[in-house]
Coordinates of C-alpha atoms in Angstrom, one line a residue:
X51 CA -38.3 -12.5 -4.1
X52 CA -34.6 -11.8 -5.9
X53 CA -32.3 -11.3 -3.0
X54 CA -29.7 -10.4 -5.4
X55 CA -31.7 -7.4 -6.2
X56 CA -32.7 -7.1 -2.4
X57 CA -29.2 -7.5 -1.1
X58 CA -27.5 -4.6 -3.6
X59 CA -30.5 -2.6 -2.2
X60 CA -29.6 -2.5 1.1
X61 CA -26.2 -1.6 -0.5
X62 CA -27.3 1.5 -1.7
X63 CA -29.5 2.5 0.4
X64 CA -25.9 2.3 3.2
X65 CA -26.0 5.8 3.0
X66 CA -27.7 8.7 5.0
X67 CA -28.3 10.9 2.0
X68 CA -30.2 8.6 0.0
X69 CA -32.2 7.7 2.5
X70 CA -33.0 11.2 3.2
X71 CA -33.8 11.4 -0.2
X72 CA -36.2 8.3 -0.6
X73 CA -37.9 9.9 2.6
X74 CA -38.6 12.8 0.9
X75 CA -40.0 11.0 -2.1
X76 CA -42.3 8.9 0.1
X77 CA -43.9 12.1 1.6
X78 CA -44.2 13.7 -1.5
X79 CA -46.1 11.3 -2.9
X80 CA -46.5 12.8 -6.3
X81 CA -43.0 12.7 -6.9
X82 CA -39.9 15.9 -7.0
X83 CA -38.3 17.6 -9.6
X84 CA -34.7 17.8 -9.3
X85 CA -34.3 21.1 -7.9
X86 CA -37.2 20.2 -5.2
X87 CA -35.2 17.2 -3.9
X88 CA -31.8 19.7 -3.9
X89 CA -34.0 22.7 -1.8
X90 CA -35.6 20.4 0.3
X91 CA -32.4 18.5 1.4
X92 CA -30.2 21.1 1.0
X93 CA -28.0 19.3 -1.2
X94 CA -25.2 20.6 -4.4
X95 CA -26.2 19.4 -7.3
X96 CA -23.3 18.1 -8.6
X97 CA -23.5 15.4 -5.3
X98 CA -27.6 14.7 -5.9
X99 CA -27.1 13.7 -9.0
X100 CA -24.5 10.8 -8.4
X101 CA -27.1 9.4 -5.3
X102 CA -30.0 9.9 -7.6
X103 CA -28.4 7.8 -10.3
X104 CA -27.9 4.7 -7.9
X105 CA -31.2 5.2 -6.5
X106 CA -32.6 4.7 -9.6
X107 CA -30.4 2.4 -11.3
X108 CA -30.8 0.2 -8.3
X109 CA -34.8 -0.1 -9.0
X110 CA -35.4 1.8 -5.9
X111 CA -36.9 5.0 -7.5
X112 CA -37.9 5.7 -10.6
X113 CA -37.8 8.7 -13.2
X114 CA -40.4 10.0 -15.5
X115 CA -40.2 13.0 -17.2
X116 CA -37.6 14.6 -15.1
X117 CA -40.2 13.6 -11.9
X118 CA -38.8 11.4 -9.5
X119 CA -41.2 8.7 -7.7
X120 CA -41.3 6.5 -4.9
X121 CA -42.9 3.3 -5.7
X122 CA -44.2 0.3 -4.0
X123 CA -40.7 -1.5 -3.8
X124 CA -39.5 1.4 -2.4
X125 CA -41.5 1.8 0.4
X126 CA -41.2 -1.6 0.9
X127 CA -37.4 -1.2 0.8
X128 CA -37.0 1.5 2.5
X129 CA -39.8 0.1 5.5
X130 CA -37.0 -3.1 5.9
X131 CA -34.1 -0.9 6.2
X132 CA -35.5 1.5 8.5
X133 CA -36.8 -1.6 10.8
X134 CA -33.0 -3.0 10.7
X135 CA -31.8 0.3 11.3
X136 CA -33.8 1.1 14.4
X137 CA -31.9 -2.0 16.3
X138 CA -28.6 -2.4 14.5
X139 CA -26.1 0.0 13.0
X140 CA -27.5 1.8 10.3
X141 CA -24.3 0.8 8.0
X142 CA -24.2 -2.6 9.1
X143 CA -26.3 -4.1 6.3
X144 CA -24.2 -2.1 3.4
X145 CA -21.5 -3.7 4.4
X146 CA -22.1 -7.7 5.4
X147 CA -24.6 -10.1 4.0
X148 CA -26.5 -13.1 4.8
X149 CA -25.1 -15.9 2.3
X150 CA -26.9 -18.6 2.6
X151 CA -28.9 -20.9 -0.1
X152 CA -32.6 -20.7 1.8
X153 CA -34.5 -18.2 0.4
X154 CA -37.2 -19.1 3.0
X155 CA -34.6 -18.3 6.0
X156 CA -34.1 -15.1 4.2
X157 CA -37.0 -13.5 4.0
X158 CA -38.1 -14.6 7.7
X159 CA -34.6 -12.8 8.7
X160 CA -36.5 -9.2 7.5
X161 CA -38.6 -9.5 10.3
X162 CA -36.8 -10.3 13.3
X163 CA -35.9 -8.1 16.2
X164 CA -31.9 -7.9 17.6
X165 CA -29.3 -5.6 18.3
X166 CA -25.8 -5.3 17.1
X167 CA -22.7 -5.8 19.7
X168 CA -19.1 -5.4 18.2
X169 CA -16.9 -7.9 19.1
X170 CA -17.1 -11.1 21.2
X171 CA -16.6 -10.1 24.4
X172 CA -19.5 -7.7 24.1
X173 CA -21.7 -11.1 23.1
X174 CA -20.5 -13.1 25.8
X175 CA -21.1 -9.8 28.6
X176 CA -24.5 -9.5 27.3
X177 CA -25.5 -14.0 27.4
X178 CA -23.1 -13.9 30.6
X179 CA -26.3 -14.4 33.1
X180 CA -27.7 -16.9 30.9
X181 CA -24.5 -18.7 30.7
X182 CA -23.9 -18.7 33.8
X183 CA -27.3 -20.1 35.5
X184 CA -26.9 -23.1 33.0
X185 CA -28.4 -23.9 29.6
X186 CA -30.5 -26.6 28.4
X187 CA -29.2 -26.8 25.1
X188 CA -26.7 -24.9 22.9
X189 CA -25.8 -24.5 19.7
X190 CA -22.8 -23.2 17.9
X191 CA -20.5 -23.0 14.9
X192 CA -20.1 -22.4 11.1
X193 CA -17.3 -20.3 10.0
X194 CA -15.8 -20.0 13.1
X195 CA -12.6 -18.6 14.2
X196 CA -11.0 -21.8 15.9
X197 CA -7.9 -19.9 17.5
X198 CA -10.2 -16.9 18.7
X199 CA -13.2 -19.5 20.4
X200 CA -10.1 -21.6 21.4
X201 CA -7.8 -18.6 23.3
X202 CA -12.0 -17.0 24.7
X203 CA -12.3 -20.6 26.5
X204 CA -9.1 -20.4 28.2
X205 CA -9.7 -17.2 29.6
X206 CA -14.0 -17.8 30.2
X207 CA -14.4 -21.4 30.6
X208 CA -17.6 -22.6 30.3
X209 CA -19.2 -25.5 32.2
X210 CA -21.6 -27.4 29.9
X211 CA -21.0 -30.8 30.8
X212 CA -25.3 -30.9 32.0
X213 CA -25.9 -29.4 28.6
X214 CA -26.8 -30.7 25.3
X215 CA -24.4 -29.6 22.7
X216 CA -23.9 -29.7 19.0
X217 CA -20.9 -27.6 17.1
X218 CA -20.8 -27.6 13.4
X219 CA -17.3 -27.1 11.7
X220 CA -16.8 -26.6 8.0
X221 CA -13.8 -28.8 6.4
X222 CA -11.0 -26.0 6.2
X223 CA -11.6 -24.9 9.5
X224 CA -11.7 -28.6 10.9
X225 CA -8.5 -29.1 9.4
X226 CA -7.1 -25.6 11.0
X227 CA -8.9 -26.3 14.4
X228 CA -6.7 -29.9 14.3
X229 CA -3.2 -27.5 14.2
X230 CA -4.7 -25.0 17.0
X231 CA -2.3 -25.7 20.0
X232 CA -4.3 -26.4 23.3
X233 CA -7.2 -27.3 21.3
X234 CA -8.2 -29.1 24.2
X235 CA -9.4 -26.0 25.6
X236 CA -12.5 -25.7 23.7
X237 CA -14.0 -29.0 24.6
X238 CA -13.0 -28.8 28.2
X239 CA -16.3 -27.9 29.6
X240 CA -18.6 -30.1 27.6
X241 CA -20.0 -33.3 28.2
X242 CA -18.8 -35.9 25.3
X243 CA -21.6 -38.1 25.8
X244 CA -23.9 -35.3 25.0
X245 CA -22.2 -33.4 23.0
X246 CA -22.6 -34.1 18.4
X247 CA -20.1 -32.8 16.1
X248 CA -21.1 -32.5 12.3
X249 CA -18.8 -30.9 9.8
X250 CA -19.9 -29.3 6.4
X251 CA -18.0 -28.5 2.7
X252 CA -18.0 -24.1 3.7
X253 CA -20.5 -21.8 5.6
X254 CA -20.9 -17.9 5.3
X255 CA -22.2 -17.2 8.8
X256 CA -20.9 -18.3 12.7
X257 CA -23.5 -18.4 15.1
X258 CA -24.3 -19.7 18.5
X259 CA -27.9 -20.5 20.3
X260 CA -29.0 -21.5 23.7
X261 CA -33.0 -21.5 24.4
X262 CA -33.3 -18.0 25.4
X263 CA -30.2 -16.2 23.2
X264 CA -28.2 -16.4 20.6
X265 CA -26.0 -14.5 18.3
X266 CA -25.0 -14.3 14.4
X267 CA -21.7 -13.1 12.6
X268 CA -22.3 -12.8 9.2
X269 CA -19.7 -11.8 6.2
X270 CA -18.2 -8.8 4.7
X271 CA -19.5 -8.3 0.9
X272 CA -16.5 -9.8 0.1
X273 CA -16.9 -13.1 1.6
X274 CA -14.4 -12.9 4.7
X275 CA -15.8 -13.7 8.3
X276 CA -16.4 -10.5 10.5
X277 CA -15.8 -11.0 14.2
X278 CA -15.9 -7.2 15.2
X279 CA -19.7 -6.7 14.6
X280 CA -22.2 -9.6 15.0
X281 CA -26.2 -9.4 15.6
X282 CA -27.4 -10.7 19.3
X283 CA -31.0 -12.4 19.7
X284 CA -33.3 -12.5 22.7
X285 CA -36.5 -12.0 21.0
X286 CA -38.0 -15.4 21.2
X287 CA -38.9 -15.4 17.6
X288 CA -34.9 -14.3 16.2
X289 CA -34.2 -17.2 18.5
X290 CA -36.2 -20.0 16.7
X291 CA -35.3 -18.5 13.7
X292 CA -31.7 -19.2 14.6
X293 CA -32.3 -22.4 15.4
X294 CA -33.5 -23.3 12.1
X295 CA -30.8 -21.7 10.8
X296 CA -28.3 -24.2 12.7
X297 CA -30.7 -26.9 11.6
X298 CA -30.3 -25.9 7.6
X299 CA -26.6 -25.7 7.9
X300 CA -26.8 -29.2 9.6
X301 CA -28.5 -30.6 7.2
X302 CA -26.1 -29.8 4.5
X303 CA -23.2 -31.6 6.1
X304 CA -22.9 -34.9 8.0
X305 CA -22.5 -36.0 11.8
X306 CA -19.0 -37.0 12.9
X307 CA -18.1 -40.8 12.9
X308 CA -16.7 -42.0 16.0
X309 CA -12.7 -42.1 14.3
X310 CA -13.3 -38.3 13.8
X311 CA -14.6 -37.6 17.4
X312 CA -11.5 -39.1 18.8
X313 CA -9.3 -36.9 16.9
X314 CA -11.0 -33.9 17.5
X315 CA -11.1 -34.8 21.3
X316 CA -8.0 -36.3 22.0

């Protein structure tokens, strides 16, 4: 599968019109003139013909002698985006992206269920219960925003000292989280004894997972974190798929020695 291709799909398709319009091809089956498409969505001209031209040009549609056709990718397309659309905001996947080198984790990503929350407090409100009648394990980290998580723990501490813990930081935001003042805060509830560290060279997503939940950030299209929407996972499939998502990004980096443990704990 490209994801290249897939990915400026989704792009295109970040808009109601066309997707009204690739509807209306799918029902029609043998394809609309023009005109038909304008009557039947009640659309100017002059503005069909721009989302026709992306539609097309995107591999989408296609265009035979003035006829324009759905085909199989775009019922396949358009049977992803309506999926993601009927638990997440319908924009949301026009406007961030799943960067990540595993084409496998990709495509298994198409298929899982979640729902979008908008900021971290709204995350933290919904795993609050789970949070709060203890975790066996968690799970956290990637391109994380150290002074944000830092400043969250000071005002919603967290007891994980009976959990198992691992947190992955990527080098520039290791060095950043090193300057943070009361740094402290963010280890204060977890158990160093079972807590591993592992740090790799950069990261495109933040995430966290316990055994039951989890939730995903992922970036803007161009390649900045955002904190303001993220994806939240309590179908127990999204969350194993998340777990092997923290398990990739692991295995790109390395675990901390014990030199760097003590100056990240100190």
């Amino acid at each position: 599968m490209d994801f290249t291709t897939l990915e400026n799909q989704f792009k295109v398709l970040g808009s109601e019109t066309r997707l009204r319009v690739v509807n209306a091809l799918i029902q029609s089956r043998g394809g609309l003139r023009f005109s038909e498409i304008a009557k039947a969505l009640d659309i100017y001209p002059s503005t069909l013909e721009d989302h026709l031209k992306r539609l097309v040009e995107s591999g989408i549609i296609s265009r035979t002698d003035q006829i324009y056709r759905s085909t199989m990718n775009t019922e396949r397309v358009y049977q992803i985006v309506k999926s993601l659309n009927d638990t997440c905001d319908s924009t949301y996947f026009s406007t961030h992206i799943l960067s990540i080198d595993n084409d496998s984790l990709k495509e298994r990503f198409l298929t899982l269920k979640f729902d979008c929350v908008y900021d971290l407090l709204s995350l933290m409100n919904r795993s609050k219960d789970v949070i709060d009648n203890g975790m066996k394990l968690a799970k956290a980290g990637g391109a994380m925003d150290m002074q944000l998580e830092t400043s969250f723990f000071e005002f919603y501490p967290i007891d994980l000292k009976d959990t198992d813990v691992e947190v992955i930081f990527t080098k520039s935001i290791l060095d950043d989280f090193l300057e943070v003042e009361n740094k402290e805060l963010f280890f204060k509830g977890f158990n160093p004894k079972r807590t591993r560290l592992y740090v790799v060279d950069d990261c495109s997503v933040a995430m966290m997972t316990s055994e039951s939940f989890g939730a995903l950030f992922l970036s803007n299209l161009d390649g900045t974190m955002d904190f303001t929407k993220g994806l939240f996972f309590s179908d127990q499939n999204a969350v194993g798929w998340l777990h092997d998502l923290f398990d990739y990004l692991k295995s790109t980096g390395e675990e901390f020695s014990p030199k760097e443990i003590r100056k990240v704990w100190k």
